[in-house]
Coordinates of C-alpha atoms in Angstrom, one line a residue:
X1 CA 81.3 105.4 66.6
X2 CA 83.2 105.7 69.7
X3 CA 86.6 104.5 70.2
X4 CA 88.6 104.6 73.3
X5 CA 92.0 102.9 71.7
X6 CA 94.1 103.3 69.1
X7 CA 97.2 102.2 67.9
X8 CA 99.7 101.1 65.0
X9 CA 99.2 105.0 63.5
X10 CA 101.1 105.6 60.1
X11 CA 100.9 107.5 57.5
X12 CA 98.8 106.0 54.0
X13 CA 99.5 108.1 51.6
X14 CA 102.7 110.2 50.7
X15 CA 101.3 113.8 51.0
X16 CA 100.3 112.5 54.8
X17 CA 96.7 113.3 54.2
X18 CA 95.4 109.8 55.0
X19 CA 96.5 107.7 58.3
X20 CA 95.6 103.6 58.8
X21 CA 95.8 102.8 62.1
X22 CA 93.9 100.3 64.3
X23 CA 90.5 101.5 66.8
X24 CA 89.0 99.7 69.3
X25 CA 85.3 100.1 70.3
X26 CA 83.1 98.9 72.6
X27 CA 80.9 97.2 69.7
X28 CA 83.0 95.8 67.8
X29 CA 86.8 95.1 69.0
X30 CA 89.8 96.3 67.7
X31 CA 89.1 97.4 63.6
X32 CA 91.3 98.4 61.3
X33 CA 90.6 102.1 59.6
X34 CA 91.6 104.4 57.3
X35 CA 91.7 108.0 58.3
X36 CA 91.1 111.1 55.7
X37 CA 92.7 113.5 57.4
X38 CA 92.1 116.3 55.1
X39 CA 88.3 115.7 54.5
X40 CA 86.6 114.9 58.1
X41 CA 83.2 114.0 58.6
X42 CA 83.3 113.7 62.4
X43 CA 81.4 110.5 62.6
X44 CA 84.1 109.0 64.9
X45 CA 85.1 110.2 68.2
X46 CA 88.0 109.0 70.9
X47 CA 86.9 108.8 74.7
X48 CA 89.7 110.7 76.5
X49 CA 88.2 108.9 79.8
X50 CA 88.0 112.5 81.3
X51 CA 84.5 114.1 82.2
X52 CA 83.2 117.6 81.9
X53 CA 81.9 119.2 84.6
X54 CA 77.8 117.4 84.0
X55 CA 79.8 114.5 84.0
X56 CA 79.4 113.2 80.5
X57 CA 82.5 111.9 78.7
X58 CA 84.6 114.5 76.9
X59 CA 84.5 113.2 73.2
X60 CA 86.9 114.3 70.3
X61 CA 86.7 113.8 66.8
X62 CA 88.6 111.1 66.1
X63 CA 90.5 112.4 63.6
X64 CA 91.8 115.4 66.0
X65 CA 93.1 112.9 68.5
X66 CA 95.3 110.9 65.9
X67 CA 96.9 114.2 64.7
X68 CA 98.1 114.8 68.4
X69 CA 99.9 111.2 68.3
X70 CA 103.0 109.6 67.1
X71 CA 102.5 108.9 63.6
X72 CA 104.7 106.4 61.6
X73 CA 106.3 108.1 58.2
X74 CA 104.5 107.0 55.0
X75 CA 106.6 104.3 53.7
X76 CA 106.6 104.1 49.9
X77 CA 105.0 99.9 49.2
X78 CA 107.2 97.4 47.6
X79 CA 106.3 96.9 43.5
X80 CA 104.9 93.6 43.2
X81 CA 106.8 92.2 40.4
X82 CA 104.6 89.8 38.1
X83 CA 106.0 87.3 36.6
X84 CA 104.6 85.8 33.6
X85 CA 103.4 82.7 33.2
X86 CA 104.2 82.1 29.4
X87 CA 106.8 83.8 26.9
X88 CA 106.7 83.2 23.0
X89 CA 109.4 81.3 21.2
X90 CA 111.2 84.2 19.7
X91 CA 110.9 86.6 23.1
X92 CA 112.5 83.6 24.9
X93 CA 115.6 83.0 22.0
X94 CA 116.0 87.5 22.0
X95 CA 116.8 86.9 25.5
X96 CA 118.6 84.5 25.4
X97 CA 120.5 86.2 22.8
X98 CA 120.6 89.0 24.9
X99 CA 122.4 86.7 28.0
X100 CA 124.7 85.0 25.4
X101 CA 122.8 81.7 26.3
X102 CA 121.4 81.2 22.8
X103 CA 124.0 79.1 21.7
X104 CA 123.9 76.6 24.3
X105 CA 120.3 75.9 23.8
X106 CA 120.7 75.5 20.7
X107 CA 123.5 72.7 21.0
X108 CA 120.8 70.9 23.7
X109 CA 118.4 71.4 20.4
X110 CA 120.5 69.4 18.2
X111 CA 121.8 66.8 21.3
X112 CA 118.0 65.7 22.5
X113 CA 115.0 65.0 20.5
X114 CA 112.5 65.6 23.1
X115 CA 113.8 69.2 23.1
X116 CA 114.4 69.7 19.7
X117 CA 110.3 68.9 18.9
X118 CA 109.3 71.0 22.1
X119 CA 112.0 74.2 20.5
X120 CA 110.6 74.0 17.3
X121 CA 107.0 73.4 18.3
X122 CA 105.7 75.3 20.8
X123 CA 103.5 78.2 20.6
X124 CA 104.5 79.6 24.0
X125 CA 107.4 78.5 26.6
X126 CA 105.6 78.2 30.1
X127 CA 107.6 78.9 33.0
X128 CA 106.9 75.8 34.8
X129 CA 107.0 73.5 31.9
X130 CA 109.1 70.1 32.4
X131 CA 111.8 70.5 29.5
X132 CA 112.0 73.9 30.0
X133 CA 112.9 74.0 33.8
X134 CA 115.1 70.8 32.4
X135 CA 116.9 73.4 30.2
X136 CA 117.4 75.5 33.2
X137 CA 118.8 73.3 35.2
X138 CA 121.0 72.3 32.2
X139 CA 122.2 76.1 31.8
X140 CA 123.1 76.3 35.4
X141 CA 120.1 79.1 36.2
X142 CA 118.2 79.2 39.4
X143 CA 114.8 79.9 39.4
X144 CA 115.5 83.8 40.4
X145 CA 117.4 83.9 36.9
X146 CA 114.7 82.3 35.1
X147 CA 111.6 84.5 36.0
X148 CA 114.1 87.4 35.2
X149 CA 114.7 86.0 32.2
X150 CA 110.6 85.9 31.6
X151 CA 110.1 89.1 32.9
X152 CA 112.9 90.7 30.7
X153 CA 111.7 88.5 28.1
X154 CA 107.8 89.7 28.1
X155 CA 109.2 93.0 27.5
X156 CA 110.8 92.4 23.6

């Protein structure tokens, strides 16, 4: 494949041996690719738009060209932080232990029904349950506070 732009170079991987970047070719537009800078194949090639003396296009292999250009530095990704989507009963009261929270709940246990039967109950707290965003509200935590309090949770 041909290519005769490119642009948006940076660096993939740490050890700067891979480079995404965006190529545009006749066939198909502007594509987005990953380079393997260490292990070429020389399937693509850039038109430089200069001619050799027969008059065909000078080609290089594409992976030449981008070494000769601005590269961005490899920038380490964000960690995706999963929050879950259920806790167990005693995770939940260890960290609220933990927070010094515990207490509280448990006077909200003994002040309304509804919550005492869904305390003692439940199998699993889920993060977007009625009562228990109720709770939170009630404790004065936003919902930042609250998936940290299921992440550190799911960790007990």
């Amino acid at each position: 494949m041909i290519f005769t732009k490119i642009k948006d170079l940076k660096y993939s991987k740490e050890d700067n041996s891979f480079i995404d970047l965006l190529a545009t070719c006749e066939e198909y537009g502007e594509i987005p690719m990953t380079l393997n800078l260490v292990d070429t194949e020389d399937l693509h090639y850039f038109a430089t738009g200069t001619f050799d003396e027969d008059k065909n296009e000078i080609l290089i292999p594409l992976e030449e060209y981008c070494k000769k250009q601005k590269i961005a530095p490899y920038v380490e990704p964000e960690q995706v932080v999963i929050i879950p989507n259920s806790i167990t009963p005693l995770q939940a009261k260890l960290q609220l232990l933990d927070e010094e929270l515990l207490d509280e709940v448990e006077v909200m246990v003994k002040v309304d029904r509804k919550i005492e039967l869904y305390w003692t109950n439940a199998q699993n707290f889920y993060r977007n349950d009625e009562i228990l965003l109720g709770m939170a509200t009630a404790l004065g935590l936003s919902d930042a506070q609250l998936d940290d309090l299921f992440l550190q949770a799911s960790k007990l």
